[in-house]
Structure formats: structure tokens, C-alpha cells
Amino acid sequence: MFRPLDWILGLFSLDIGIDLGTANTLVYIRDRGIVINEPSWVAINKKTRRPLAIGAEAREMVGRTPGDIVAIRPLRDGVISEFEITEAMLDYFIKKAHEQMIVPFPRPRVVVGVPSGVTEVEKRAVYDATINAGARDAFLIEEPMAAAIGAGLPINETRGSMIVDIGGGTTEVAVFSMQGIVVKRSIRVAGDEMDEDILQYARSKYNLLIGERMAERVKIGIGSAFPLPEERTMTLRGRNLINGLPQAVEISSIELREAMSPSVNIIVDTVRDTLDETPPELVADLMEAGICLAGGGAQIKGLAERLEDAVKMRVWLAEDSMTCVARGAGKVLENLELWERALVGLHRGSTH
Ligand code: ADP
Ligand code: MG
């Protein structure tokens, strides 16, 4: 059906793709690229639960807040545990993106990538929050699907493709064919858990208490999943648990690999299990096409080599792996008809 108003609005159309990640929220605007990339943190007043700061500003407060303020990550475990706070965050980011437009008209159409484990109620909440934030139209898409589209995988075709999206809180593995997810796994082991592994290792091997940020810094610096061409070292700074004094320890990439191996092994096993469940015809396709890695946690050095060694298939890191979901969500808006099947259905009748 031809709708003249839609057609006119389309001429000015403002399309926004959002990756509501456990660690980072990204906003992509068509023809402009990524306009917002901020940590998914919200600082709230403990008593009233009112948000005081969102995004980068909230993250700065972590560990530095007075007693009545706490900084939280509402999506930490990949599901929306604190959805009023998630709503506030979504509202803030959509408005912030919208304000960046020279002509803030018309209202945007928004596609939001949501973790694949979300419940009906949570989907509803994200949908409503997006509309309440001023969206003209809101659509939801599962994150692994958006990641695959953003990475440019041929998920519209009959032949299979596979994505492993390693974020902060969750790793999502999915095999696609004909715009549908054929097999998927979602686990709560990803980048954060690697940081936790490093924290534990420093404590048990060196009696050294380090912070989460320190753990993440060494992970990004020299963390790996496979022997490096040249092993390196970095300094861990923290507090000695026995005498309470500040202490610095030189840690090697070999030790760090050992430290991170519990989480890395779980991820490798999950990829293997997913392949075990995949129908043989699709496995044959994957042997040709390989497996694509996306997400920030996939940038661990040597992870592709490690997986190749374990599953005997080609594995590669998507270009600009941290922005795949946001770009994929944006791409869907360019041709909603084409991607219709990829979107998450909402049971509209329920509350509207
Ligand atoms: P989410 O989608 O859950 O928000 P992201 O895809 O943004 O997560 O990835 C965040 C995770 O990626 C964090 O655990 C972070 O430490 C990790 N990360 C970011 N850059 C790197 C890197 N260069 N090497 C290893 N891990 C990284
Ligand atoms: Mg993600």
C-alpha cells in the first residue's frame, strides 16, 4: 500500500541502529556512522534509584562514589536485570543521538539489538522505552543476527554461516541459513569473565589484589588464547593481601594465557558444541565459508588461531568487530522488507 506521508518522511528519513551491549552501547546513524560509543553504565541514587549519570560519565564514578551513589551495569549478564534503569539509559542515548542531528526532524526509526536470551516482558520494555524516547518506529533484532548482518555474512542465502559474538557479559554463538537462526548458544562467559580470571590468578599466585580495570588493561595489552610470536610482559599494580601495602608484579603473556584459560576453554567448547549440533549439510558449508568472530572480547590475541586449531576450520575476526551489531541494526533499516524475517516479533496485542 502506498502511504504518501511515509514516503515524504522517507526522504528525510533518520535511521538509527542501537547495540544495547552488556559492556558498551553504540548508536549508528545511517550515512553518519557510529555517533555514540559509551560504556553501558548508570550511576543511581541508592535510595531513590534515580539515575544521576549515564554512560562514560557514570563509568568514571565507578569505585569513586560516595555511599549513597552506586554505578551499575543494568545489562551485565546479558539479560535486562534492571529494566527501569535500562529504559533510562536507552532514552538518554536515543535523545543524545537525535540532538546531534542538525535538523532534529522527523523522529527517527530505530532498530535495537537485544541479547538473544531476553524475555517477552523485556522485549516489550525495550520496545516501549524506544517509542517513549521519541522513535517513530521501533524494531528489535537479536544481537547475533545483527552482528552477522554487520559483519556482512550472507545470511540471506541457503548456505550456512556462523558467528561467534564475544562481548563483556555474554558470548553468543549462532549458525544461520535463510535469514533464520538454525542453532544457537548463549553463555555468560565473555570478556568480563576473563578479567575475573586474571583477578583470581593475581590473588592466588601473587597474593595481589587488583581492580577490574587493571585486569582488563593487561588482558587487552597482552592477553592471548594462543602462543604469541613474541611473548611479552606488563606490570600489574595492586595491594598485597598479606601486608596490605601497594605492590607491582611483572606478569608475562604466558602466565596471562594460563590465567585466562578457564574462560577461553569454555568459549572454545561452546563453539565446538554448537558445531556438533549443526546439521551436516550446514557444517559442510561452514567448512568452506569459515566462522566469523565479532564483539570486543573476540579481539583477544590468537583467539582465531586457537579456534582454528580446535575445530579445524577457518576462523576470522570481523572488520571493526566491536561495531558489528550497531552497523547491522542500522543496515536492517535500509531495507526493512528484505530483513523482515530477521526481526524479533513482538506480541503487539499484549499491551497496545
Ligand atoms: P558488549 O556487546 O557485551 O557490550 P563489547 O562487544 O563492547 O561487549 O565488548 C566488550 C568486551 O571486549 C570487554 O570485556 C572488553 O574488555 C573487551 N575488549 C575490548 N577491546 C579488547 C581487545 N583489544 N582485546 C581483548 N578484549 C577487548
Ligand atoms: Mg555485543
XYZ file of C-alpha atoms and ligand atoms in Angstrom:
380
model
C 0.000 0.000 0.000
C 1.317 3.461 -0.882
C 1.363 5.786 2.094
C 2.183 9.337 0.980
C 3.170 10.531 4.438
C 5.629 7.660 4.912
C 7.062 8.382 1.507
C 7.687 12.043 2.313
C 9.121 11.193 5.726
C 11.342 8.659 3.987
C 13.024 11.468 2.089
C 14.341 12.848 5.351
C 14.486 9.506 6.994
C 16.599 9.299 10.082
C 17.524 5.712 10.786
C 19.235 4.714 13.987
C 20.732 1.328 14.871
C 21.482 0.657 18.537
C 23.634 -2.018 20.114
C 22.483 -2.327 23.701
C 25.518 -4.275 24.881
C 26.382 -5.562 28.332
C 29.600 -3.547 28.274
C 29.083 -0.827 25.652
C 26.170 0.887 23.972
C 26.708 2.033 20.402
C 24.491 4.173 18.240
C 24.800 4.146 14.472
C 23.127 6.707 12.238
C 22.773 5.970 8.557
C 25.208 7.971 6.419
C 26.975 9.202 9.559
C 28.364 6.046 11.105
C 28.847 5.416 14.825
C 27.866 8.604 16.681
C 27.798 7.250 20.232
C 30.048 4.630 21.795
C 29.816 4.658 25.565
C 30.006 2.174 28.406
C 26.608 0.719 29.450
C 26.860 2.137 32.958
C 24.327 4.067 35.003
C 25.031 5.799 38.305
C 21.977 5.820 40.530
C 20.971 7.093 43.912
C 20.766 4.003 46.098
C 17.650 5.088 47.936
C 15.520 6.636 45.206
C 17.064 4.508 42.367
C 17.019 7.645 40.261
C 19.710 7.774 37.544
C 22.276 10.500 38.202
C 24.670 9.908 35.324
C 24.732 7.642 32.291
C 27.428 6.250 30.001
C 31.030 7.449 30.157
C 30.260 9.862 32.987
C 28.749 7.053 35.093
C 31.702 4.775 34.445
C 34.086 7.443 35.695
C 32.268 7.234 39.016
C 32.880 3.510 39.470
C 34.713 2.858 42.691
C 34.813 6.571 43.459
C 31.231 7.233 44.524
C 30.116 8.372 47.964
C 27.965 5.894 49.896
C 24.567 6.890 48.553
C 25.506 6.597 44.856
C 26.206 3.327 43.060
C 27.288 2.768 39.476
C 25.724 -0.291 37.880
C 25.630 -2.098 34.558
C 21.958 -2.932 34.022
C 22.713 -5.457 31.246
C 25.708 -7.084 32.778
C 24.600 -10.678 32.500
C 23.229 -10.240 29.044
C 19.684 -10.056 30.249
C 17.929 -6.960 31.393
C 18.010 -7.348 35.120
C 17.257 -3.741 35.901
C 14.879 -2.697 33.269
C 13.782 0.663 34.543
C 17.412 1.655 34.536
C 17.868 0.136 31.081
C 14.955 2.241 29.912
C 16.548 5.378 31.294
C 19.787 4.514 29.534
C 18.120 3.840 26.207
C 16.154 7.045 26.481
C 19.323 9.024 27.183
C 21.250 7.577 24.242
C 18.418 7.955 21.724
C 17.851 11.565 22.734
C 21.559 12.274 22.646
C 21.851 10.826 19.129
C 18.803 12.716 17.998
C 20.144 16.007 19.349
C 23.244 15.574 17.229
C 21.208 15.958 14.076
C 21.245 19.418 12.528
C 17.532 19.167 11.803
C 16.027 17.012 14.545
C 13.092 16.176 12.345
C 11.440 13.778 11.638
C 11.505 11.440 14.547
C 13.865 8.509 13.930
C 13.142 4.892 13.137
C 15.147 2.747 15.490
C 16.364 -0.848 15.419
C 17.676 -2.107 18.744
C 19.866 -5.189 19.072
C 18.865 -7.151 22.187
C 20.609 -10.143 23.781
C 19.100 -13.359 22.448
C 18.046 -14.513 25.916
C 15.606 -11.688 26.648
C 12.069 -12.478 27.748
C 8.822 -11.204 26.237
C 8.482 -8.705 29.066
C 11.980 -7.382 28.493
C 11.417 -7.089 24.745
C 8.253 -5.165 25.450
C 10.159 -2.892 27.832
C 12.855 -2.154 25.257
C 10.221 -1.515 22.605
C 8.244 0.841 24.847
C 11.372 2.642 26.026
C 12.386 3.223 22.405
C 8.981 4.616 21.475
C 8.862 6.721 24.647
C 12.270 8.138 23.795
C 10.718 9.609 20.659
C 11.168 6.936 17.995
C 8.648 6.975 15.172
C 9.021 3.231 14.766
C 10.904 0.645 16.795
C 12.126 -2.804 15.811
C 14.090 -5.377 17.746
C 16.684 -7.779 16.429
C 18.666 -10.469 18.213
C 22.264 -9.436 18.675
C 23.928 -12.392 16.911
C 21.692 -11.741 13.896
C 22.618 -8.046 13.850
C 26.291 -8.935 14.316
C 26.160 -11.294 11.321
C 24.496 -8.647 9.145
C 27.012 -6.020 10.281
C 29.887 -8.384 9.532
C 28.494 -8.870 6.028
C 27.774 -12.617 6.319
C 25.464 -13.953 3.571
C 22.695 -14.921 5.992
C 20.002 -14.488 3.351
C 21.330 -17.436 1.428
C 20.557 -21.100 1.832
C 24.178 -21.911 2.591
C 25.095 -21.688 6.225
C 27.146 -19.076 8.032
C 28.281 -18.807 11.624
C 29.033 -16.009 14.060
C 30.676 -16.033 17.498
C 29.992 -12.716 19.235
C 32.067 -12.299 22.385
C 31.021 -9.269 24.383
C 31.572 -8.288 28.002
C 28.876 -10.336 29.737
C 27.862 -12.921 27.147
C 29.154 -14.955 24.256
C 26.552 -15.734 21.620
C 27.167 -18.380 19.007
C 24.763 -18.791 16.095
C 24.513 -20.661 12.819
C 22.324 -19.075 10.133
C 20.600 -20.149 6.997
C 17.932 -18.321 5.013
C 17.708 -15.430 7.474
C 16.952 -17.729 10.344
C 18.997 -18.963 13.289
C 19.342 -22.734 12.953
C 21.414 -23.414 16.066
C 22.371 -21.024 18.834
C 24.093 -20.972 22.171
C 24.353 -18.140 24.651
C 26.661 -18.332 27.666
C 27.543 -15.901 30.390
C 31.241 -16.236 29.832
C 32.966 -13.495 27.825
C 35.348 -10.575 28.340
C 34.308 -9.821 31.953
C 34.915 -13.385 32.994
C 38.429 -13.233 31.522
C 39.052 -10.156 33.703
C 37.729 -12.086 36.691
C 40.081 -14.999 35.870
C 43.033 -12.604 35.863
C 41.937 -11.118 39.185
C 41.776 -14.584 40.742
C 45.124 -15.588 39.308
C 46.867 -12.499 40.705
C 45.326 -13.213 44.079
C 46.238 -16.877 44.292
C 49.678 -16.713 42.673
C 50.961 -13.364 43.982
C 48.636 -12.528 46.891
C 47.936 -9.424 44.892
C 44.565 -7.719 44.975
C 43.977 -5.861 41.713
C 40.988 -3.893 40.409
C 38.743 -4.845 37.481
C 40.149 -2.067 35.356
C 43.719 -3.212 35.932
C 42.732 -6.761 34.961
C 41.080 -5.519 31.782
C 44.076 -3.374 30.905
C 46.534 -6.284 30.989
C 44.060 -8.531 29.175
C 43.776 -6.044 26.316
C 47.509 -5.370 26.412
C 48.984 -8.863 26.388
C 46.150 -11.359 26.967
C 46.028 -14.200 24.450
C 44.441 -17.528 23.608
C 47.327 -18.989 21.599
C 51.139 -18.738 21.866
C 52.274 -15.330 20.603
C 55.086 -14.886 18.049
C 56.823 -12.887 20.766
C 55.734 -13.291 24.383
C 55.595 -10.040 26.395
C 55.252 -8.729 29.939
C 53.274 -5.993 31.695
C 53.137 -4.612 35.216
C 50.228 -5.479 37.488
C 49.644 -2.957 40.245
C 47.568 -3.638 43.298
C 47.658 -4.238 47.031
C 49.456 -7.095 48.718
C 46.922 -9.119 50.650
C 49.371 -10.150 53.363
C 50.959 -6.856 54.382
C 48.361 -4.505 52.881
C 50.991 -2.489 51.017
C 50.917 -1.390 47.378
C 52.773 -3.820 45.172
C 53.764 -4.149 41.497
C 54.318 -7.503 39.806
C 55.674 -8.173 36.333
C 53.361 -10.647 34.609
C 54.125 -12.423 31.323
C 51.757 -13.144 28.450
C 52.393 -16.850 29.091
C 51.092 -16.530 32.661
C 48.188 -14.443 31.490
C 47.225 -17.078 28.925
C 47.179 -19.643 31.690
C 45.163 -17.268 33.877
C 42.511 -16.683 31.203
C 42.322 -20.276 30.051
C 39.230 -21.253 32.098
C 37.022 -18.757 30.217
C 38.754 -19.229 26.888
C 38.278 -23.012 27.149
C 34.572 -22.616 27.859
C 34.179 -20.420 24.779
C 36.096 -22.901 22.615
C 33.961 -25.791 23.929
C 30.778 -23.851 23.229
C 31.808 -23.274 19.614
C 32.576 -26.982 19.290
C 29.236 -27.990 20.859
C 27.359 -25.664 18.514
C 29.063 -27.282 15.528
C 28.157 -30.722 16.903
C 24.513 -29.713 16.863
C 24.618 -28.212 13.375
C 23.061 -30.272 10.564
C 25.786 -31.894 8.411
C 24.879 -30.012 5.224
C 25.436 -26.725 7.001
C 28.668 -27.968 8.567
C 29.866 -28.689 5.033
C 29.041 -25.064 4.092
C 30.870 -23.777 7.130
C 33.951 -25.755 6.197
C 34.078 -23.631 3.065
C 32.927 -20.322 4.497
C 34.592 -20.465 7.917
C 33.495 -18.906 11.209
C 33.330 -15.172 11.862
C 34.220 -13.619 15.234
C 32.605 -10.381 16.413
C 32.452 -8.296 19.600
C 35.121 -6.711 21.753
C 36.120 -9.899 23.569
C 36.910 -11.577 20.231
C 39.885 -9.236 19.887
C 41.916 -11.319 22.313
C 45.162 -12.088 20.553
C 45.380 -15.533 18.984
C 41.725 -16.425 19.514
C 41.119 -17.135 15.820
C 44.198 -19.410 15.705
C 43.098 -21.157 18.880
C 39.626 -21.861 17.456
C 41.030 -22.936 14.083
C 43.186 -25.416 15.898
C 40.211 -26.740 17.883
C 37.602 -27.027 15.114
C 39.809 -27.377 12.021
C 38.004 -24.627 10.152
C 38.956 -21.167 9.012
C 38.150 -18.569 11.689
C 38.484 -14.834 11.239
C 37.797 -11.609 13.121
C 35.180 -9.326 11.543
C 36.406 -5.948 10.449
C 35.729 -3.406 13.185
C 34.369 -6.232 15.353
C 33.049 -4.041 18.192
C 30.658 -2.133 15.936
C 29.110 -5.073 14.014
C 25.844 -5.149 15.986
C 25.171 -1.403 15.682
C 26.058 -1.330 11.993
C 23.977 -4.466 11.358
C 20.977 -2.955 13.141
C 21.342 0.197 11.028
C 21.629 -1.829 7.830
C 18.309 -3.535 8.536
C 16.524 -0.162 8.336
C 17.864 0.421 4.850
C 15.652 -2.381 3.620
C 13.068 -3.476 6.148
C 11.256 -5.702 3.659
C 14.401 -7.667 2.929
C 15.146 -8.240 6.618
C 11.633 -8.737 7.857
C 12.255 -12.304 8.948
C 15.348 -11.305 10.867
C 13.417 -9.037 13.235
C 12.113 -10.214 16.571
C 8.334 -10.482 16.623
C 6.518 -8.633 19.375
C 3.150 -9.771 20.532
C 1.646 -6.422 19.816
C -1.805 -7.112 21.146
C -0.486 -7.645 24.651
C -0.234 -4.089 25.918
C -1.077 -1.822 22.992
P 29.009 -5.984 24.781
O 28.491 -6.270 23.409
O 28.649 -7.034 25.779
O 28.671 -4.603 25.236
P 31.603 -5.470 23.589
O 31.442 -6.158 22.282
O 31.552 -3.996 23.592
O 30.591 -6.059 24.677
O 32.984 -5.976 24.206
C 33.384 -5.626 25.489
C 34.481 -6.557 25.946
O 35.550 -6.561 24.996
C 35.079 -6.166 27.271
O 35.197 -7.310 28.107
C 36.464 -5.634 26.885
O 37.418 -5.857 27.912
C 36.783 -6.473 25.679
N 37.773 -5.880 24.772
C 37.720 -4.675 24.190
N 38.808 -4.477 23.421
C 39.562 -5.594 23.537
C 40.834 -6.013 22.993
N 41.530 -5.229 22.177
N 41.296 -7.233 23.345
C 40.579 -8.019 24.169
N 39.406 -7.700 24.712
C 38.904 -6.492 24.399
Mg 27.575 -7.137 21.969
